[in-house]
Amino acid sequence: PTWQVAVETAQVVAGLVTYPDGNPFYVYHTKLWTMFHQAGALLLLSGVSEIMLSKLISGLLAAVSFQALSMVVYAFTPDALLAIGAPFFVFYTRAAEHGSVYPISLLGTEHTYGVAGLSLAVLIIGLLGSGCYRLGAFMLGVAPAVHASWSAWLYLIAGIAFLLDFRTLAKEVRPAIKYFVAGFAVTVASLLIQRFVIYDVPPIDPAISERYLKGFLKEWDHHRQPAPLVSVGLILNIDVLVMAIVWLAAFSRDAAPRTKFVVRAAAASAAVSLPLLFVSWISPDNVPGQLLVLMPSRFLNFDTFAFVALMLGLLGLQHRRVLGQLATLALVVGLFFSYRSMVWDDSAASGWFIEQIKFNPWHVFVASSIALLATSAIAGLRTARPAPAAMPLAAATARAVSLALVAASLVLTWRQFNPDPFLDRTNEPMFAAMAAETDGLLLTAGQFHLVQLRTRRPVLLDGGGLDGLPYAVEGAPQMERILGEVYNIDLFHPAPEVQHGGAIPYEVCRVAWEGHSRLKWLEIGHDFNVTQVIAPAAWTIDLPIAAEDPGLKLYRIPR
């Protein structure tokens, strides 16, 4: 469990934290639309604490991520033990954490939206591929209210996969249409609440908006930088596209239509996302701003996240054949002992043999793809000899070893569980001192992040999370003023050490703040209604100290 950024916005939606109009962080809070904020606000108002809500959302993200991988495996194979164990194995081996321009996490991260959007998209494809049409259709309808841009991608690839086998799939999914309508009604209701109850964004001229957006993307943003042309994520997408085309063309004759739907969706995602990779190489001045806001390069993550589950599922189609189980075993062993696996995290073992078994994950991925196509081809040549009703001894042995390693992943992951303490205004004196002030705004140093979440204090600017500006560019003029007058940073021409970090570096902030005179601080307090300043204890600021501990100092700006 970790703190969740969605809880911070839920505080504002619930009215527990109030901001002055036009504050850039307030604009972000009231513009960003997701049901996480609305449901979170209701829970906060009902008495659930920020700590408990963060834990609940952390658990929900893990559940969606793990179920997504399980359902993709289960869409292909009746091996429920493998399907249930697969996400633990993927998590323990870090086999999905190969994001090209945007990180991939199954759990244990504060970034609520990225995890929820990607995992939900994969889960819905897995549900539909497993024949859970009613639940899958309902969640497909609800998806835009969870993450609008990932849902647009989901609709695109699911639509392509559906149209490629329209006649067959239309008959199967027709009874689920009413469930999709019900889910979409939830989305519409959520959007209406957002627009007429929560939304509080000042108008801005489109030309000014475009100028700020392009300026921020060129100088500050780190998620929309040119994507590397050689990366594991890129290789996996090419791998999925080639493998899917060959498998669908040559080896899918006996597969169920819903199973082929999953493979087509994965192929569609790869086929569309690979060209979008090159959008990141074009200057922001020559690309529509709204396309850049969508962060098109991150859609490579769909197949990167689902790759191992796809491989386990496709190999599972040959679950009664010896070659199929041996190929599965090779994939499991290769990833379990890959150099990224957690099995090496606390190990001091070294030597020639140890280095040889620390496999390169992408070598394992490519080899398993070749093994899949080879086993499918051999199985096709043996059509006169159908798969045995009972699993041969060699296949059963290979399966048992695979499941043993999967089970070991579950146990070893649990043994590593050691959550960080949740410290906020209720259990930490410094945060309590900030929360005790009820007047004005709190000014936070540099990369300090989630301070509002821990204190229920409105902050002038979240210096550790400036990358929210593309989603709420209406607050950019005020952000420019704050950066210039408080942090001595030019939004359009920041210093090299500031560029492409998406945050205010500590040293840049320290130089500015230690250089401010008492008069300058009084002007900041007056102009921005700031009453407190929080900074590292090692800094020396010309203000009276209100509270301090070994790590932090809380200053007061006199009226």
Coordinates of C-alpha atoms in Angstrom, one line a residue:
P1 CA 0.0 0.0 0.0
T2 CA 1.1 3.5 -0.8
W3 CA -0.3 7.0 -0.9
Q4 CA -2.5 7.6 -3.9
V5 CA -2.5 10.9 -5.8
A6 CA -6.2 10.4 -6.5
V7 CA -7.0 10.9 -2.8
E8 CA -5.5 14.4 -3.0
T9 CA -8.0 15.5 -5.6
A10 CA -10.8 13.7 -3.7
Q11 CA -10.0 16.0 -0.7
V12 CA -10.8 19.0 -2.9
V13 CA -13.9 17.5 -4.5
A14 CA -15.2 16.7 -1.0
G15 CA -14.6 20.3 0.1
L16 CA -12.1 19.3 2.8
V17 CA -9.4 21.4 1.2
T18 CA -10.3 24.8 -0.3
Y19 CA -8.4 26.8 -2.8
P20 CA -8.6 30.4 -4.2
D21 CA -10.0 30.5 -7.7
G22 CA -7.3 30.3 -10.4
N23 CA -4.7 28.5 -8.4
P24 CA -3.0 26.1 -10.8
F25 CA -3.3 23.1 -8.5
Y26 CA -7.0 23.9 -7.9
V27 CA -7.6 24.1 -11.6
Y28 CA -6.0 20.7 -12.0
H29 CA -8.1 19.2 -9.2
T30 CA -11.4 20.4 -10.6
K31 CA -10.7 19.7 -14.3
L32 CA -9.4 16.1 -14.1
W33 CA -12.2 13.7 -14.5
T34 CA -12.3 10.2 -13.0
M35 CA -14.6 8.2 -10.8
F36 CA -11.7 7.8 -8.4
H37 CA -12.2 11.4 -7.3
Q38 CA -15.9 11.2 -7.0
A39 CA -16.0 7.9 -5.1
G40 CA -13.1 8.9 -3.0
A41 CA -14.8 12.2 -2.0
L42 CA -17.9 10.3 -0.8
L43 CA -15.7 8.0 1.3
L44 CA -13.8 10.9 2.8
L45 CA -17.1 12.6 3.7
S46 CA -18.3 9.4 5.3
G47 CA -15.4 9.4 7.7
V48 CA -12.8 7.2 5.9
S49 CA -9.3 8.6 6.5
E50 CA -6.8 9.5 3.7
I51 CA -4.6 6.7 4.9
M52 CA -7.4 4.1 4.7
L53 CA -8.6 5.4 1.4
S54 CA -5.1 5.2 0.0
K55 CA -4.8 1.6 1.2
L56 CA -8.2 0.8 -0.4
I57 CA -7.2 2.2 -3.7
S58 CA -3.8 0.5 -3.5
G59 CA -5.6 -2.8 -3.1
L60 CA -8.0 -2.0 -5.9
L61 CA -5.1 -1.3 -8.3
A62 CA -3.4 -4.5 -7.4
A63 CA -6.6 -6.5 -7.8
V64 CA -7.3 -5.0 -11.3
S65 CA -3.7 -5.5 -12.4
F66 CA -3.6 -9.1 -11.2
Q67 CA -7.0 -10.0 -12.5
A68 CA -6.2 -8.5 -15.9
L69 CA -3.2 -10.9 -16.3
S70 CA -5.1 -13.8 -14.9
M71 CA -8.1 -13.3 -17.3
V72 CA -5.8 -13.0 -20.4
V73 CA -4.2 -16.4 -19.5
Y74 CA -7.6 -17.9 -18.8
A75 CA -9.0 -16.7 -22.1
F76 CA -6.7 -19.3 -23.8
T77 CA -6.3 -22.2 -21.4
P78 CA -8.5 -24.1 -18.8
D79 CA -5.5 -24.3 -16.5
A80 CA -6.9 -22.2 -13.7
L81 CA -3.9 -22.7 -11.4
L82 CA -1.6 -21.2 -14.0
A83 CA -4.0 -18.4 -14.7
I84 CA -4.3 -17.6 -11.0
G85 CA -0.6 -17.8 -10.3
A86 CA 0.5 -15.9 -13.5
P87 CA 0.2 -12.3 -12.1
F88 CA 2.3 -13.2 -9.0
F89 CA 4.9 -14.7 -11.3
V90 CA 4.8 -11.6 -13.6
F91 CA 5.1 -9.3 -10.6
Y92 CA 8.0 -11.2 -9.0
T93 CA 10.0 -11.5 -12.1
R94 CA 9.3 -7.8 -13.1
A95 CA 8.4 -9.2 -16.5
A96 CA 5.9 -6.5 -17.3
E97 CA 8.0 -3.5 -16.1
H98 CA 9.4 -2.5 -19.5
G99 CA 7.5 0.8 -20.2
S100 CA 9.0 2.6 -23.2
V101 CA 8.2 6.2 -22.2
Y102 CA 5.8 5.7 -19.3
P103 CA 6.5 3.3 -16.4
I104 CA 4.5 0.1 -15.9
S105 CA 3.6 -0.9 -12.4
L106 CA 1.2 -3.6 -11.1
L107 CA 1.0 -2.1 -7.6
G108 CA 3.0 -0.2 -5.0
T109 CA 3.0 3.2 -6.8
E110 CA 1.3 6.5 -5.9
H111 CA 0.4 7.1 -9.6
T112 CA -3.2 5.9 -9.5
Y113 CA -4.3 6.8 -13.0
G114 CA -1.6 5.2 -15.1
V115 CA -2.0 1.8 -13.3
A116 CA -5.8 1.9 -13.4
G117 CA -6.1 2.9 -17.0
L118 CA -3.7 0.3 -18.5
S119 CA -4.8 -2.6 -16.2
L120 CA -8.5 -2.0 -16.7
A121 CA -8.0 -2.0 -20.5
V122 CA -6.2 -5.3 -20.4
L123 CA -8.7 -6.7 -17.9
I124 CA -11.7 -5.9 -20.2
I125 CA -10.0 -7.6 -23.2
G126 CA -9.3 -10.6 -21.0
L127 CA -12.9 -10.7 -19.7
L128 CA -14.4 -10.6 -23.2
G129 CA -11.9 -13.2 -24.4
S130 CA -12.9 -15.5 -21.5
G131 CA -16.6 -15.3 -22.5
C132 CA -17.5 -13.0 -19.5
Y133 CA -19.4 -10.8 -22.0
R134 CA -21.9 -9.2 -19.5
L135 CA -19.3 -8.2 -17.0
G136 CA -16.8 -7.2 -19.7
A137 CA -19.4 -5.2 -21.6
F138 CA -20.5 -3.4 -18.4
M139 CA -16.9 -2.5 -17.5
L140 CA -16.3 -1.4 -21.1
G141 CA -19.1 1.1 -20.7
V142 CA -17.7 2.3 -17.3
A143 CA -14.1 2.5 -18.5
P144 CA -14.2 6.2 -19.8
A145 CA -15.2 7.3 -16.3
V146 CA -12.0 5.7 -14.9
H147 CA -9.5 6.8 -17.5
A148 CA -10.7 8.6 -20.6
S149 CA -7.7 8.3 -22.9
W150 CA -6.9 4.7 -22.1
S151 CA -10.6 3.9 -22.7
A152 CA -10.4 5.6 -26.2
W153 CA -7.5 3.3 -27.0
L154 CA -9.4 0.3 -25.6
Y155 CA -12.4 1.2 -27.8
L156 CA -10.2 1.5 -30.9
I157 CA -8.4 -1.9 -30.6
A158 CA -11.5 -3.8 -29.3
G159 CA -13.5 -2.3 -32.2
I160 CA -10.8 -3.4 -34.8
A161 CA -10.7 -6.9 -33.3
F162 CA -14.5 -7.2 -33.2
L163 CA -14.9 -6.0 -36.8
L164 CA -12.4 -8.6 -38.1
D165 CA -14.8 -11.4 -37.0
F166 CA -18.0 -9.4 -36.9
R167 CA -20.5 -12.2 -37.9
T168 CA -19.4 -14.7 -35.3
L169 CA -18.8 -12.3 -32.4
A170 CA -22.0 -10.3 -33.0
K171 CA -24.1 -13.3 -32.1
E172 CA -22.2 -14.1 -29.0
V173 CA -22.1 -10.5 -27.5
R174 CA -25.6 -9.5 -28.5
P175 CA -27.1 -10.4 -25.0
A176 CA -24.4 -8.2 -23.4
I177 CA -25.3 -5.0 -25.2
K178 CA -27.7 -3.9 -22.4
Y179 CA -24.9 -4.3 -19.9
F180 CA -22.7 -2.0 -22.0
V181 CA -25.5 0.5 -22.1
A182 CA -25.9 0.3 -18.3
G183 CA -22.1 0.8 -17.8
F184 CA -22.1 3.7 -20.2
A185 CA -25.0 5.3 -18.3
V186 CA -22.7 5.3 -15.2
T187 CA -20.0 7.1 -17.3
V188 CA -22.5 9.7 -18.5
A189 CA -23.7 10.3 -14.9
S190 CA -20.2 10.7 -13.7
L191 CA -19.4 13.1 -16.5
L192 CA -22.4 15.2 -15.7
I193 CA -21.4 15.4 -12.1
Q194 CA -17.9 16.4 -13.1
R195 CA -19.1 19.1 -15.5
F196 CA -21.9 20.7 -13.4
V197 CA -20.8 20.0 -9.8
I198 CA -17.0 19.8 -9.7
Y199 CA -15.7 21.7 -12.7
D200 CA -14.4 25.2 -11.8
V201 CA -11.9 26.2 -14.5
P202 CA -11.3 29.8 -15.7
P203 CA -11.6 30.4 -19.5
I204 CA -8.5 30.9 -21.5
D205 CA -7.9 32.0 -25.1
P206 CA -7.1 28.9 -27.3
A207 CA -4.0 30.6 -28.7
I208 CA -2.6 31.3 -25.2
S209 CA -3.5 27.8 -24.1
E210 CA -1.6 26.3 -27.1
R211 CA 1.5 28.5 -26.4
Y212 CA 1.7 27.4 -22.7
L213 CA 1.1 23.7 -23.6
K214 CA 3.8 23.6 -26.3
G215 CA 6.2 25.6 -24.1
F216 CA 5.8 23.2 -21.2
L217 CA 6.1 20.1 -23.4
K218 CA 9.3 21.4 -25.0
E219 CA 11.0 22.5 -21.8
W220 CA 9.5 20.6 -18.8
D221 CA 7.7 17.4 -19.7
H222 CA 9.6 14.1 -19.3
H223 CA 6.9 11.6 -20.4
R224 CA 6.7 12.9 -23.9
Q225 CA 10.3 13.0 -24.8
P226 CA 11.5 11.1 -28.0
A227 CA 10.9 7.4 -27.3
P228 CA 14.0 5.1 -27.7
L229 CA 14.0 3.3 -31.0
V230 CA 15.5 0.2 -29.3
S231 CA 13.8 -0.8 -26.1
V232 CA 12.3 -4.0 -24.7
G233 CA 8.8 -2.4 -24.9
L234 CA 9.3 -1.7 -28.6
I235 CA 10.7 -5.2 -29.3
L236 CA 7.7 -6.8 -27.5
N237 CA 5.2 -4.9 -29.6
I238 CA 6.9 -6.0 -32.8
D239 CA 7.1 -9.5 -31.4
V240 CA 3.3 -9.5 -30.6
L241 CA 2.4 -8.2 -34.1
V242 CA 4.5 -10.8 -36.0
M243 CA 3.5 -13.6 -33.7
A244 CA -0.2 -12.7 -33.8
I245 CA -0.3 -12.5 -37.6
V246 CA 1.5 -15.8 -38.1
W247 CA -0.6 -17.6 -35.4
L248 CA -3.9 -16.2 -36.7
A249 CA -3.1 -17.1 -40.3
A250 CA -1.7 -20.6 -39.7
F251 CA -2.5 -22.0 -36.3
S252 CA -5.8 -20.6 -35.0
R253 CA -8.2 -23.0 -36.9
D254 CA -9.4 -24.7 -33.8
A255 CA -9.3 -21.7 -31.4
A256 CA -12.6 -20.2 -30.2
P257 CA -13.6 -16.9 -31.7
R258 CA -13.4 -15.1 -28.4
T259 CA -9.8 -16.5 -28.0
K260 CA -8.9 -15.1 -31.4
F261 CA -10.5 -11.8 -30.3
V262 CA -7.8 -11.4 -27.7
V263 CA -5.0 -12.0 -30.1
R264 CA -6.5 -9.6 -32.7
A265 CA -6.8 -6.9 -30.0
A266 CA -3.2 -7.4 -29.1
A267 CA -2.2 -7.2 -32.8
A268 CA -4.3 -4.1 -33.3
S269 CA -2.7 -2.4 -30.4
A270 CA 0.8 -3.1 -31.7
A271 CA -0.1 -2.2 -35.3
V272 CA -1.5 1.2 -34.2
S273 CA 1.0 2.1 -31.4
L274 CA 4.2 1.4 -33.4
P275 CA 3.6 4.3 -35.8
L276 CA 2.6 6.5 -33.0
L277 CA 6.0 6.0 -31.5
F278 CA 7.4 8.4 -34.1
V279 CA 5.1 11.2 -33.0
S280 CA 7.4 11.6 -30.0
W281 CA 10.2 12.5 -32.4
I282 CA 8.4 15.4 -34.0
S283 CA 8.7 18.9 -32.5
P284 CA 5.7 19.8 -30.3
D285 CA 5.3 22.9 -32.6
N286 CA 4.3 20.6 -35.4
V287 CA 1.9 18.3 -33.6
P288 CA -1.6 19.0 -32.4
G289 CA -1.5 19.8 -28.7
Q290 CA -4.4 17.4 -27.8
L291 CA -2.6 14.5 -29.5
L292 CA 0.5 15.2 -27.3
V293 CA -1.7 15.4 -24.2
L294 CA -2.8 11.8 -24.9
M295 CA 0.9 10.7 -24.7
P296 CA 0.6 8.4 -27.7
S297 CA 3.9 6.6 -27.0
R298 CA 2.5 5.1 -23.8
F299 CA 0.1 2.9 -25.7
L300 CA 3.0 0.6 -26.4
N301 CA 2.5 -0.4 -22.8
F302 CA -0.6 -2.4 -23.6
D303 CA 1.2 -5.3 -25.2
T304 CA 4.2 -4.9 -23.0
F305 CA 2.1 -5.4 -19.9
A306 CA 0.1 -8.3 -21.4
F307 CA 3.0 -10.1 -23.2
V308 CA 3.8 -12.8 -20.7
A309 CA 0.1 -13.5 -20.0
L310 CA -0.4 -13.8 -23.8
M311 CA 2.5 -16.2 -24.1
L312 CA 1.4 -18.4 -21.2
G313 CA -2.1 -18.4 -22.6
L314 CA -1.1 -19.3 -26.2
L315 CA 1.3 -22.0 -25.0
G316 CA -1.6 -23.2 -22.7
L317 CA -3.5 -24.1 -25.9
Q318 CA -1.1 -27.0 -26.1
H319 CA -1.4 -27.9 -22.4
R320 CA -1.8 -31.6 -23.0
R321 CA 1.2 -31.9 -25.3
V322 CA 4.7 -32.4 -24.0
L323 CA 6.2 -29.7 -26.2
G324 CA 3.7 -27.1 -25.1
Q325 CA 4.5 -27.8 -21.4
L326 CA 8.2 -27.8 -22.0
A327 CA 8.0 -24.5 -23.8
T328 CA 6.0 -23.1 -20.9
L329 CA 8.5 -24.4 -18.4
A330 CA 11.4 -22.8 -20.4
L331 CA 9.6 -19.4 -20.3
V332 CA 8.9 -19.7 -16.6
V333 CA 12.4 -20.8 -15.7
G334 CA 14.0 -18.1 -18.0
L335 CA 12.1 -15.3 -16.4
F336 CA 12.3 -16.6 -12.9
F337 CA 16.1 -16.5 -13.1
S338 CA 16.4 -13.4 -15.3
Y339 CA 18.6 -10.6 -14.0
R340 CA 15.5 -8.4 -13.4
S341 CA 13.8 -11.0 -11.2
M342 CA 13.4 -10.3 -7.4
V343 CA 15.1 -13.7 -6.8
W344 CA 18.4 -11.8 -7.0
D345 CA 17.4 -8.8 -4.9
D346 CA 18.7 -10.0 -1.6
S347 CA 21.2 -12.5 -2.9
A348 CA 25.0 -12.2 -2.6
A349 CA 25.6 -15.2 -4.8
S350 CA 28.1 -14.7 -7.6
G351 CA 30.3 -16.6 -9.9
W352 CA 30.4 -17.9 -13.5
F353 CA 27.4 -20.2 -13.2
I354 CA 25.2 -17.5 -11.5
E355 CA 26.0 -15.0 -14.2
Q356 CA 25.1 -17.5 -16.9
I357 CA 21.6 -18.2 -15.5
K358 CA 20.8 -14.5 -15.1
F359 CA 19.0 -14.5 -18.4
N360 CA 18.3 -11.4 -20.4
P361 CA 14.5 -11.0 -20.3
W362 CA 14.1 -10.0 -23.9
H363 CA 16.1 -13.0 -25.0
V364 CA 13.6 -15.1 -23.1
F365 CA 10.6 -13.2 -24.7
V366 CA 11.9 -13.7 -28.2
A367 CA 12.9 -17.4 -27.7
S368 CA 9.5 -18.1 -26.2
S369 CA 7.7 -16.6 -29.2
I370 CA 9.7 -18.8 -31.5
A371 CA 9.0 -21.8 -29.4
L372 CA 5.3 -21.0 -29.5
L373 CA 5.2 -20.9 -33.3
A374 CA 7.3 -24.0 -33.4
T375 CA 5.0 -26.0 -31.1
S376 CA 1.9 -24.7 -32.9
A377 CA 3.4 -25.9 -36.2
I378 CA 4.3 -29.3 -34.9
A379 CA 0.8 -29.7 -33.3
G380 CA -0.6 -28.7 -36.7
L381 CA 1.4 -31.4 -38.5
R382 CA 0.0 -33.9 -36.0
T383 CA -3.7 -33.2 -36.7
A384 CA -4.2 -36.8 -37.4
R385 CA -3.1 -37.5 -33.8
P386 CA -5.3 -35.3 -31.5
A387 CA -4.0 -34.2 -28.2
P388 CA -4.2 -37.0 -25.6
A389 CA -7.2 -37.0 -23.2
A390 CA -4.8 -37.5 -20.3
M391 CA -1.6 -35.5 -19.9
P392 CA 1.5 -37.5 -20.6
L393 CA 3.9 -38.0 -17.7
A394 CA 6.6 -35.7 -19.2
A395 CA 4.0 -32.9 -19.8
A396 CA 2.6 -33.4 -16.3
T397 CA 6.1 -33.1 -14.8
A398 CA 6.9 -30.0 -16.7
R399 CA 3.6 -28.4 -15.7
A400 CA 4.3 -29.3 -12.0
V401 CA 7.7 -27.6 -12.1
S402 CA 6.2 -24.5 -13.8
L403 CA 3.5 -24.3 -11.2
A404 CA 6.0 -24.8 -8.4
L405 CA 8.0 -21.8 -9.6
V406 CA 4.8 -19.8 -9.9
A407 CA 3.9 -20.7 -6.4
A408 CA 7.4 -19.8 -5.2
S409 CA 6.8 -16.4 -6.8
L410 CA 3.7 -15.9 -4.7
V411 CA 5.4 -17.0 -1.4
L412 CA 8.6 -15.0 -2.1
T413 CA 6.6 -11.9 -3.0
W414 CA 4.7 -12.1 0.3
R415 CA 7.9 -12.5 2.3
Q416 CA 9.2 -9.3 0.8
F417 CA 6.1 -7.4 1.8
N418 CA 7.3 -4.5 4.0
P419 CA 5.1 -1.4 3.6
D420 CA 6.4 2.1 4.4
P421 CA 4.6 3.8 7.3
F422 CA 1.8 6.3 6.4
L423 CA 2.7 9.6 8.1
D424 CA 0.3 12.5 8.0
R425 CA -1.3 15.2 10.2
T426 CA -2.8 12.5 12.5
N427 CA 0.4 10.8 13.5
E428 CA 3.4 13.0 12.7
P429 CA 4.0 16.3 14.6
M430 CA 5.4 18.3 11.6
F431 CA 2.4 17.5 9.4
A432 CA 0.2 18.3 12.4
A433 CA 1.8 21.7 12.7
M434 CA 1.1 22.5 9.1
A435 CA -2.5 21.3 9.5
A436 CA -3.0 23.5 12.5
E437 CA -2.8 26.7 10.4
T438 CA -6.2 27.4 8.9
D439 CA -5.4 30.6 7.2
G440 CA -3.8 31.0 3.8
L441 CA -1.7 28.7 1.6
L442 CA 1.3 26.5 2.3
L443 CA 4.4 27.0 0.2
T444 CA 6.4 23.8 -0.4
A445 CA 10.1 23.5 -1.4
G446 CA 11.3 22.0 -4.6
Q447 CA 10.2 18.4 -5.2
F448 CA 8.0 18.1 -2.1
H449 CA 5.0 16.1 -3.2
L450 CA 1.6 15.0 -1.8
V451 CA 1.9 17.6 1.0
Q452 CA -1.7 18.6 0.7
L453 CA -2.7 14.9 1.0
R454 CA -0.9 14.6 4.3
T455 CA -1.9 17.9 5.8
R456 CA -5.3 18.9 4.3
R457 CA -3.6 22.3 3.6
P458 CA -3.9 24.0 0.2
V459 CA -0.5 24.5 -1.4
L460 CA 0.5 27.3 -3.6
L461 CA 2.1 24.9 -6.1
D462 CA 3.0 21.2 -6.1
G463 CA 6.6 21.5 -7.1
G464 CA 7.0 17.8 -7.3
G465 CA 4.1 17.2 -9.7
L466 CA 4.2 20.0 -12.4
D467 CA 3.5 17.4 -15.1
G468 CA -0.2 17.9 -14.5
L469 CA -0.2 21.1 -16.4
P470 CA -0.9 19.6 -19.9
Y471 CA -4.2 18.3 -18.4
A472 CA -5.2 21.7 -16.9
V473 CA -3.4 24.3 -19.0
E474 CA -5.9 26.9 -17.9
G475 CA -3.8 27.3 -14.7
A476 CA -0.6 27.9 -16.7
P477 CA -0.6 31.7 -16.5
Q478 CA -0.8 31.7 -12.8
M479 CA 1.9 28.9 -12.7
E480 CA 4.2 31.1 -14.8
R481 CA 3.8 33.9 -12.3
I482 CA 4.4 31.7 -9.3
L483 CA 7.5 30.1 -10.9
G484 CA 8.9 33.5 -11.7
E485 CA 8.2 35.4 -8.5
V486 CA 8.7 32.6 -5.9
Y487 CA 11.2 30.2 -7.5
N488 CA 13.1 32.5 -9.9
I489 CA 12.3 30.2 -12.8
D490 CA 11.2 31.2 -16.3
L491 CA 8.5 28.8 -17.5
F492 CA 9.5 29.2 -21.1
H493 CA 13.3 29.3 -20.6
P494 CA 14.2 27.2 -17.5
A495 CA 17.7 26.5 -16.6
P496 CA 19.2 23.2 -18.0
E497 CA 19.0 21.5 -14.6
V498 CA 15.3 22.1 -14.6
Q499 CA 14.5 20.9 -18.1
H500 CA 12.5 17.7 -18.7
G501 CA 12.2 16.9 -15.0
G502 CA 8.6 17.8 -14.5
A503 CA 9.5 19.2 -11.1
I504 CA 11.4 21.9 -9.3
P505 CA 14.9 20.6 -8.3
Y506 CA 15.8 21.1 -4.7
E507 CA 19.0 23.0 -5.4
V508 CA 17.3 25.5 -7.8
C509 CA 14.7 26.1 -5.1
R510 CA 17.3 26.4 -2.4
V511 CA 19.3 29.1 -4.2
A512 CA 16.2 31.1 -4.8
W513 CA 14.7 30.9 -1.3
E514 CA 18.0 31.5 0.6
G515 CA 18.5 34.5 -1.6
H516 CA 15.0 36.0 -0.8
S517 CA 15.1 38.9 1.7
R518 CA 12.6 39.2 4.5
L519 CA 10.9 41.9 2.4
K520 CA 10.6 39.6 -0.5
W521 CA 9.0 36.9 1.7
L522 CA 6.5 39.4 3.0
E523 CA 5.7 40.3 -0.6
I524 CA 5.2 36.6 -1.5
G525 CA 3.0 36.2 1.6
H526 CA 0.9 39.3 0.6
D527 CA 0.6 38.6 -3.2
F528 CA -0.1 34.9 -3.0
N529 CA -1.8 34.7 0.5
V530 CA 1.0 32.3 1.7
T531 CA 1.2 32.0 5.5
Q532 CA 3.7 29.0 5.9
V533 CA 6.8 27.7 4.1
I534 CA 8.1 24.2 4.5
A535 CA 11.7 23.4 3.5
P536 CA 14.5 20.9 4.3
A537 CA 16.1 21.5 7.7
A538 CA 19.5 22.2 6.2
W539 CA 18.3 25.3 4.4
T540 CA 18.5 28.8 6.0
I541 CA 15.5 31.1 5.1
D542 CA 15.0 34.6 6.4
L543 CA 11.8 33.8 8.2
P544 CA 10.8 33.0 11.8
I545 CA 10.6 29.2 12.4
A546 CA 7.2 27.8 13.5
A547 CA 8.3 24.2 14.0
E548 CA 11.2 21.9 13.1
D549 CA 12.5 18.4 13.3
P550 CA 15.7 16.7 12.1
G551 CA 14.5 16.7 8.5
L552 CA 12.2 19.7 8.0
K553 CA 11.7 23.3 9.1
L554 CA 8.3 25.0 9.0
Y555 CA 8.5 28.8 8.6
R556 CA 5.9 31.4 9.2
I557 CA 5.4 34.5 7.1
P558 CA 4.3 37.4 9.4
R559 CA 1.3 39.4 8.3

